[in-house]
Coordinates of N, CA, C and O in Angstrom, one line a residue:
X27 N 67.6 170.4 134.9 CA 68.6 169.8 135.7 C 69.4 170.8 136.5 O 69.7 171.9 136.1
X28 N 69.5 170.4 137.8 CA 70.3 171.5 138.5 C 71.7 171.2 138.9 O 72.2 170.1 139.2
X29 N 72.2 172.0 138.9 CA 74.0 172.4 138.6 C 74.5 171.1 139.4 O 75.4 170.4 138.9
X30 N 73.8 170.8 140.6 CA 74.0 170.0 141.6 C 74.4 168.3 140.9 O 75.2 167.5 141.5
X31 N 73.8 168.1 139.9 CA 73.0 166.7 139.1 C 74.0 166.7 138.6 O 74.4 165.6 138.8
X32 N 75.2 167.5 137.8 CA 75.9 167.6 137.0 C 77.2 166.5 137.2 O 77.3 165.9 136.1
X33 N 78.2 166.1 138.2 CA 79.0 165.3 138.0 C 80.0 165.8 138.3 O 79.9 166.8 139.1
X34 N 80.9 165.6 138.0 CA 82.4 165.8 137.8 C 82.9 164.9 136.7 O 82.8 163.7 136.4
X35 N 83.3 166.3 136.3 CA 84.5 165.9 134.7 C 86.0 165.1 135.1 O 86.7 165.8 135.8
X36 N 86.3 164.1 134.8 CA 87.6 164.0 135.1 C 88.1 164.0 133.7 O 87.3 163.8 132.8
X37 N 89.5 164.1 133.4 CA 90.4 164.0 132.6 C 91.3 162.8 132.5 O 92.4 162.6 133.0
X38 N 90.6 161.9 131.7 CA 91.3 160.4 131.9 C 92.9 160.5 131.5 O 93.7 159.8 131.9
X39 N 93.0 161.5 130.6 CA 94.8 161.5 130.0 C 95.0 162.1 131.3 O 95.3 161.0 131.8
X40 N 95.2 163.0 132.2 CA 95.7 163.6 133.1 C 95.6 162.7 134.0 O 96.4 163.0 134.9
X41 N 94.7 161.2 134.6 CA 94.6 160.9 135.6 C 95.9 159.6 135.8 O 96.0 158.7 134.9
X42 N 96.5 159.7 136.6 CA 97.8 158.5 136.5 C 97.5 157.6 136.9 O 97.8 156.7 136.1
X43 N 97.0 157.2 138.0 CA 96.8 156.1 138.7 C 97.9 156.1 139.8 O 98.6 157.0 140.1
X44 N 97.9 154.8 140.3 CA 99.2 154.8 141.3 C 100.7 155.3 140.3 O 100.9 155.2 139.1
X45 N 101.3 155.7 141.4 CA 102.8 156.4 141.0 C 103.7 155.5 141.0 O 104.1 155.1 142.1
X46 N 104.1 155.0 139.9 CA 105.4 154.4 139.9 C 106.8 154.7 139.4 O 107.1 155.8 138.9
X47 N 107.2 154.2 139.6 CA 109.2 154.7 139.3 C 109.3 154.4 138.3 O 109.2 153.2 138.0
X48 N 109.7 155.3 137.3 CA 110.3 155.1 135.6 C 111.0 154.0 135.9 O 111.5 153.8 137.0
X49 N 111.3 153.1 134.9 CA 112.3 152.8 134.8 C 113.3 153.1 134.0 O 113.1 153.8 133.1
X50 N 114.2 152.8 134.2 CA 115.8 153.3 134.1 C 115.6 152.6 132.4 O 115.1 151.5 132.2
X51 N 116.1 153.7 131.4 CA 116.3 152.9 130.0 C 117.3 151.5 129.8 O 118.5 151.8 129.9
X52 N 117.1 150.1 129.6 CA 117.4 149.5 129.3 C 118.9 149.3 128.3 O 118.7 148.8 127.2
X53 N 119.9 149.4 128.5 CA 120.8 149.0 127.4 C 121.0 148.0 126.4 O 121.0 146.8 126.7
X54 N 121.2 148.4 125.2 CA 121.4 147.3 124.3 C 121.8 146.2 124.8 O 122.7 146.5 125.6
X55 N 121.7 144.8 124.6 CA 122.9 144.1 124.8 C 124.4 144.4 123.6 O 124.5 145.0 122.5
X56 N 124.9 143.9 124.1 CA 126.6 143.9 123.3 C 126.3 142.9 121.9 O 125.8 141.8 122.2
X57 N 126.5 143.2 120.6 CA 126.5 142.5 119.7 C 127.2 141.0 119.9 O 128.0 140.9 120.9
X58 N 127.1 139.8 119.1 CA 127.8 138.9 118.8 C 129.5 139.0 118.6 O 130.4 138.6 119.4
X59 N 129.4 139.6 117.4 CA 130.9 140.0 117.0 C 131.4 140.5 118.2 O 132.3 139.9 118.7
X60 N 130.9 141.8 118.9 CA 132.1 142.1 120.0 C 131.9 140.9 121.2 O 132.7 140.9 122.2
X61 N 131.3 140.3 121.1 CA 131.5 139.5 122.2 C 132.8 138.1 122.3 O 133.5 137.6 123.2
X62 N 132.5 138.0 120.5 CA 133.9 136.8 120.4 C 134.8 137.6 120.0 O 135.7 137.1 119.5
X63 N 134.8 138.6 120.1 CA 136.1 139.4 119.5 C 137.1 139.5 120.6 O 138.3 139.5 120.7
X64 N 135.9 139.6 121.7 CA 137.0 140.1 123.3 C 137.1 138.5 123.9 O 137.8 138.4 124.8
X65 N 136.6 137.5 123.6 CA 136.8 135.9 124.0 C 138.0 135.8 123.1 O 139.0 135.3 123.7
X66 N 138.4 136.3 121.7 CA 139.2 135.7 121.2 C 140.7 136.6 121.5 O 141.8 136.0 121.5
X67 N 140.5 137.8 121.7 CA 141.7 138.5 122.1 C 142.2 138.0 123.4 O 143.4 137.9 123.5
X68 N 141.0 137.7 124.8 CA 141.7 137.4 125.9 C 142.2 136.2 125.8 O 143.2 136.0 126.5
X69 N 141.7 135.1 125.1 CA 142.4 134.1 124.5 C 143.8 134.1 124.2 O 144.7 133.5 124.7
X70 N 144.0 135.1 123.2 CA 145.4 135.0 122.4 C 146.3 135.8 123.3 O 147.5 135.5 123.4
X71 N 145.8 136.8 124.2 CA 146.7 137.2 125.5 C 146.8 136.0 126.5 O 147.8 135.5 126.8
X72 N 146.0 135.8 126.8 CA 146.6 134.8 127.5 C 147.3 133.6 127.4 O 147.7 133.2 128.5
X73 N 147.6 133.0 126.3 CA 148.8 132.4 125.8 C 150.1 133.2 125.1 O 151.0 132.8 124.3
X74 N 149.8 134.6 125.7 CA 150.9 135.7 125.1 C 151.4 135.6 124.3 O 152.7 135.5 124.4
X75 N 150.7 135.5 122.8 CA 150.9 135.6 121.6 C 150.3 136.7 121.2 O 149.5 137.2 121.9
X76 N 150.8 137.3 120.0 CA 151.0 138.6 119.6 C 150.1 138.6 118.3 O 150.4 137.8 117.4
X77 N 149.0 139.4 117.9 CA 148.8 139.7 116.7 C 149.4 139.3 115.3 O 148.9 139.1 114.1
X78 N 150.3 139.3 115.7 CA 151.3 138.9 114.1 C 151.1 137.8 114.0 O 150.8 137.2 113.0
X79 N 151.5 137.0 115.7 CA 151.6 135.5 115.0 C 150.5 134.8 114.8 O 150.5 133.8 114.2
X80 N 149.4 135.2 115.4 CA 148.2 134.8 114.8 C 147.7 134.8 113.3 O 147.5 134.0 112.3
X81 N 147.6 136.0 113.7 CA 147.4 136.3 112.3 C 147.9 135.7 110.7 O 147.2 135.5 109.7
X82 N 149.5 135.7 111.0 CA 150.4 134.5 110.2 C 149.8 133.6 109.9 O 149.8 133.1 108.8
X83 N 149.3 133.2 111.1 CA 149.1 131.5 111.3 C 147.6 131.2 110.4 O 147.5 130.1 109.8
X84 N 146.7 132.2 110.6 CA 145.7 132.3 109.8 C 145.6 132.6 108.9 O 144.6 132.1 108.4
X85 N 146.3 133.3 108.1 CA 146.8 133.5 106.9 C 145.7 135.3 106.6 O 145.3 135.8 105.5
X86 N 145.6 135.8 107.7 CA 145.0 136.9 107.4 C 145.8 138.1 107.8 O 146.8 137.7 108.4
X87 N 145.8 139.4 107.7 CA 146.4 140.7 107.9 C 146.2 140.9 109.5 O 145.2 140.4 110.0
X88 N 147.0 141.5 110.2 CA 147.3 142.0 111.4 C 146.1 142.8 111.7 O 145.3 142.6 112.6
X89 N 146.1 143.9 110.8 CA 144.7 144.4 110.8 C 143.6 144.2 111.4 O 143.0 144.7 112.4
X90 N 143.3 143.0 110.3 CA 141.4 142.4 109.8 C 141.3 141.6 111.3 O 140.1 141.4 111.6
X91 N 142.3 141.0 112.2 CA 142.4 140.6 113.2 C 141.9 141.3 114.5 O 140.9 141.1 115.1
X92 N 142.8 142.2 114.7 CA 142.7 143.4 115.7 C 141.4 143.8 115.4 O 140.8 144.2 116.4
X93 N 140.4 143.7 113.8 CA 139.3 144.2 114.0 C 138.1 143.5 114.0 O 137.0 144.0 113.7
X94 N 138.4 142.1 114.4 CA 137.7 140.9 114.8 C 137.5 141.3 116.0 O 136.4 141.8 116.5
X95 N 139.0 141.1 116.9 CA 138.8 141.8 118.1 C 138.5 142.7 119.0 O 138.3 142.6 120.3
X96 N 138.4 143.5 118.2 CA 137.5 144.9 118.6 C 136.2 144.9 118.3 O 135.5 146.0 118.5
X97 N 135.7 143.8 117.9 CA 134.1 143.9 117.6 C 133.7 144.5 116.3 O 132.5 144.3 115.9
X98 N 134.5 145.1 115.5 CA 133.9 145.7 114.1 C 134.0 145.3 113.0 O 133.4 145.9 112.1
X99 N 134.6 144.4 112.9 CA 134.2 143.6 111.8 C 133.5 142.0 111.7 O 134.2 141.1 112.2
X100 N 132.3 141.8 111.1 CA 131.9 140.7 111.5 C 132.7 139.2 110.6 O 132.9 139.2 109.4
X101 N 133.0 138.4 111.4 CA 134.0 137.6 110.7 C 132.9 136.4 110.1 O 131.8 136.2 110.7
X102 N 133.2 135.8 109.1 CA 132.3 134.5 108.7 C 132.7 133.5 109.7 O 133.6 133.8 110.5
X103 N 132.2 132.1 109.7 CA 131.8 131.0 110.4 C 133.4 130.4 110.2 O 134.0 129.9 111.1
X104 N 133.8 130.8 108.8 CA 135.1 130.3 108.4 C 136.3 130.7 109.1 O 137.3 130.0 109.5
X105 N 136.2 131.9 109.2 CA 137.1 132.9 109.5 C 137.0 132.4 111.2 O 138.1 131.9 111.5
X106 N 136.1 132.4 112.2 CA 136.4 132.5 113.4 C 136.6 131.1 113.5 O 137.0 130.8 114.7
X107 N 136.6 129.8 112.7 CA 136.9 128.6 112.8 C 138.3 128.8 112.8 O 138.8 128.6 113.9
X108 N 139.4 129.3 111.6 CA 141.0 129.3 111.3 C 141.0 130.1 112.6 O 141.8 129.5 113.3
X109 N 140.6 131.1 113.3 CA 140.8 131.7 114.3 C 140.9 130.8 115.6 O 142.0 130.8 116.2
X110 N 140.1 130.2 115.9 CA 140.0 129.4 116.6 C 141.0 127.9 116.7 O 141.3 127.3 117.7
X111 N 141.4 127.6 115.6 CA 141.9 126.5 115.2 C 143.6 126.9 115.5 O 144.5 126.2 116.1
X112 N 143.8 127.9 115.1 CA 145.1 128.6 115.3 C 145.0 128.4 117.1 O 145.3 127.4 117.7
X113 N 144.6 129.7 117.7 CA 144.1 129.7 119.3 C 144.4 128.4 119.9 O 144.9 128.3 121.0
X114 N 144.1 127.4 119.2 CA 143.7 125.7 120.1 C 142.6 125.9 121.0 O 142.7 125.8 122.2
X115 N 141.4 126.4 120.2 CA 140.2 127.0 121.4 C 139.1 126.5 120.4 O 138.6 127.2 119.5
X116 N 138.6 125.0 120.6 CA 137.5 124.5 120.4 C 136.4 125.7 119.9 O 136.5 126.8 120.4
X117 N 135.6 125.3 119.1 CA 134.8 126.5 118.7 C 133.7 126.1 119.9 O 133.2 126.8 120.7
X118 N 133.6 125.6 119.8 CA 132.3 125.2 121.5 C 132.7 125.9 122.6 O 131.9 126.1 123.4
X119 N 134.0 126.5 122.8 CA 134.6 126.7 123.8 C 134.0 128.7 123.8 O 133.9 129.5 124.7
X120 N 133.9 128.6 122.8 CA 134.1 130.1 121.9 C 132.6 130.6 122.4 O 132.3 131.5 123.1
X121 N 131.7 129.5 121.6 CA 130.6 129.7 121.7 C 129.9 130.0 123.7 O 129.2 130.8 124.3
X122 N 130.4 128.9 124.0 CA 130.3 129.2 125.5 C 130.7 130.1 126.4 O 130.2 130.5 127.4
X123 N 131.8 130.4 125.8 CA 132.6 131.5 126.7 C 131.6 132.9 126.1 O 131.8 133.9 126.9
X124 N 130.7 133.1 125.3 CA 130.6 134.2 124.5 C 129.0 134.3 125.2 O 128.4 135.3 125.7
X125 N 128.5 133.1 125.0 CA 126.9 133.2 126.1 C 127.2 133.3 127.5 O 126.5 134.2 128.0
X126 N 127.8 132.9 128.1 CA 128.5 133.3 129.6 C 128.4 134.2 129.7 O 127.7 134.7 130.5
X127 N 129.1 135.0 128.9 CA 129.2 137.0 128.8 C 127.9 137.8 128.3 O 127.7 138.9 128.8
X128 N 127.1 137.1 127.5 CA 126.4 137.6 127.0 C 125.0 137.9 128.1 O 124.3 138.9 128.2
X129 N 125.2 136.2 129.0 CA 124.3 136.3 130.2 C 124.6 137.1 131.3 O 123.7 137.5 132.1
X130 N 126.1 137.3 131.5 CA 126.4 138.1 132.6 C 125.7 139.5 132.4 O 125.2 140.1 133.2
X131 N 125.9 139.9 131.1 CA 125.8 141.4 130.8 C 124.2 141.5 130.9 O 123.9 142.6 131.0
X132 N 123.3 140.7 130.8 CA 121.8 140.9 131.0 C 121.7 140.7 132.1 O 121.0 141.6 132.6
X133 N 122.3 139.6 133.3 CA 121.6 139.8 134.8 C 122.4 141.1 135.2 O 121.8 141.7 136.1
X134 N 123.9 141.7 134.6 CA 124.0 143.2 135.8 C 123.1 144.2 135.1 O 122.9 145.1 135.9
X135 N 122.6 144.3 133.9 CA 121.7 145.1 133.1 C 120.4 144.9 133.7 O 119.7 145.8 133.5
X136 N 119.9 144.1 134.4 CA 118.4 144.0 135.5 C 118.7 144.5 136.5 O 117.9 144.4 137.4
X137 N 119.9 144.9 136.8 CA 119.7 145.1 138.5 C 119.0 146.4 138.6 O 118.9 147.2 137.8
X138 N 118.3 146.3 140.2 CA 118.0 147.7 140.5 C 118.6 148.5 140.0 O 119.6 147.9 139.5
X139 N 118.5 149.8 139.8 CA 119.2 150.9 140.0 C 119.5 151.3 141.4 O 120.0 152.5 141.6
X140 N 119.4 150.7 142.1 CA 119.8 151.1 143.9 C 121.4 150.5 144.5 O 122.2 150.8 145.3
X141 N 121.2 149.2 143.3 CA 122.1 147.9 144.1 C 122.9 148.7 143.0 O 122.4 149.4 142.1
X142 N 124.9 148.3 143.5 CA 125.8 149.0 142.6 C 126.2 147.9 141.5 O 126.1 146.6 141.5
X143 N 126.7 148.6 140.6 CA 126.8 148.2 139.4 C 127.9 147.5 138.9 O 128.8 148.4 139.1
X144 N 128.4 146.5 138.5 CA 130.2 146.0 138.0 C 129.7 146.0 136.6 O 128.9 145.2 136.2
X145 N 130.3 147.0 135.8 CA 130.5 147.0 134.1 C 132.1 146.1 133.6 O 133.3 146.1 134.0
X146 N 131.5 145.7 132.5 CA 132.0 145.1 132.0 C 133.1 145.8 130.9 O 132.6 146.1 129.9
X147 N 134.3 145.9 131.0 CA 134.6 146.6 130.2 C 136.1 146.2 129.4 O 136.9 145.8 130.3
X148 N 136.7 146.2 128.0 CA 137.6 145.2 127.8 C 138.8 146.4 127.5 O 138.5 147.6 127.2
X149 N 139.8 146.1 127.6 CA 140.8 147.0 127.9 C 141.4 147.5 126.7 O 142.3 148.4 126.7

C-alpha cells in the first residue's frame, strides 16, 4: 500500500463541530419556604403590622417568624395556615402569589444573556 492509500486520521474527541455559545450556568430556582416567607412578610408590611403582633396573634416567638420570613425555616401546613389566618390572607392567595414569583424568577432566569436583567431581590 502506498503512503498515498493511507487516509487521514481525524480525532473525533478534538473534532467540535459547529461552534456554539456556552451557555450561561443556569440558577437554582428560589426554594418554596423563601418564597412564602417574602409573600408573607410583604403581606404583614403592608398592613403595617409589626412582628410582634403577629406573631402574638399566632401564638409563636418573634423569632421563629422573622425566620419564616427570611426563608430558613421551613414552616408546616399548620403553621403557614395560623400565619395566614392572622394576615387575613386566604391560603390560595399565598399559594398564588408564591407561583407568580416562582414563574417570574424562571422567565427573567431564560433570558438571553444580551437582553438586561431585573433581579428580584427582598429587602
Amino acid at each position: 500500500m502506498a503512503a498515498d492509500d493511507e487516509g487521514v486520521v481525524i480525532d473525533i474527541r478534538s473534532w467540535r463541530g459547529p461552534r456554539q455559545q456556552p451557555r450561561p450556568p443556569v440558577a437554582p430556582s428560589p426554594l418554596l419556604r423563601v418564597i412564602y416567607g417574602e409573600v408573607l412578610r410583604d403581606e404583614r408590611r403592608d398592613q403595617d403590622r409589626t412582628l410582634a403582633e403577629v406573631s402574638r396573634q399566632v401564638g409563636m416567638s418573634k423569632q421563629y417568624l422573622s425566620e419564616i420570613e427570611r426563608g430558613r425555616k421551613e414552616p408546616s401546613s399548620e403553621i403557614l395556615h395560623s400565619v395566614c389566618e392572622a394576615l387575613e390572607l386566604p391560603v390560595e392567595q399565598l399559594l398564588t402569589r408564591g407561583a407568580r414569583r416562582l414563574s417570574a424568577f424562571r422567565r427573567l432566569d431564560r433570558r438571553p444573556a444580551s437582553e438586561p436583567r431585573i433581579e428580584l431581590r427582598a429587602a
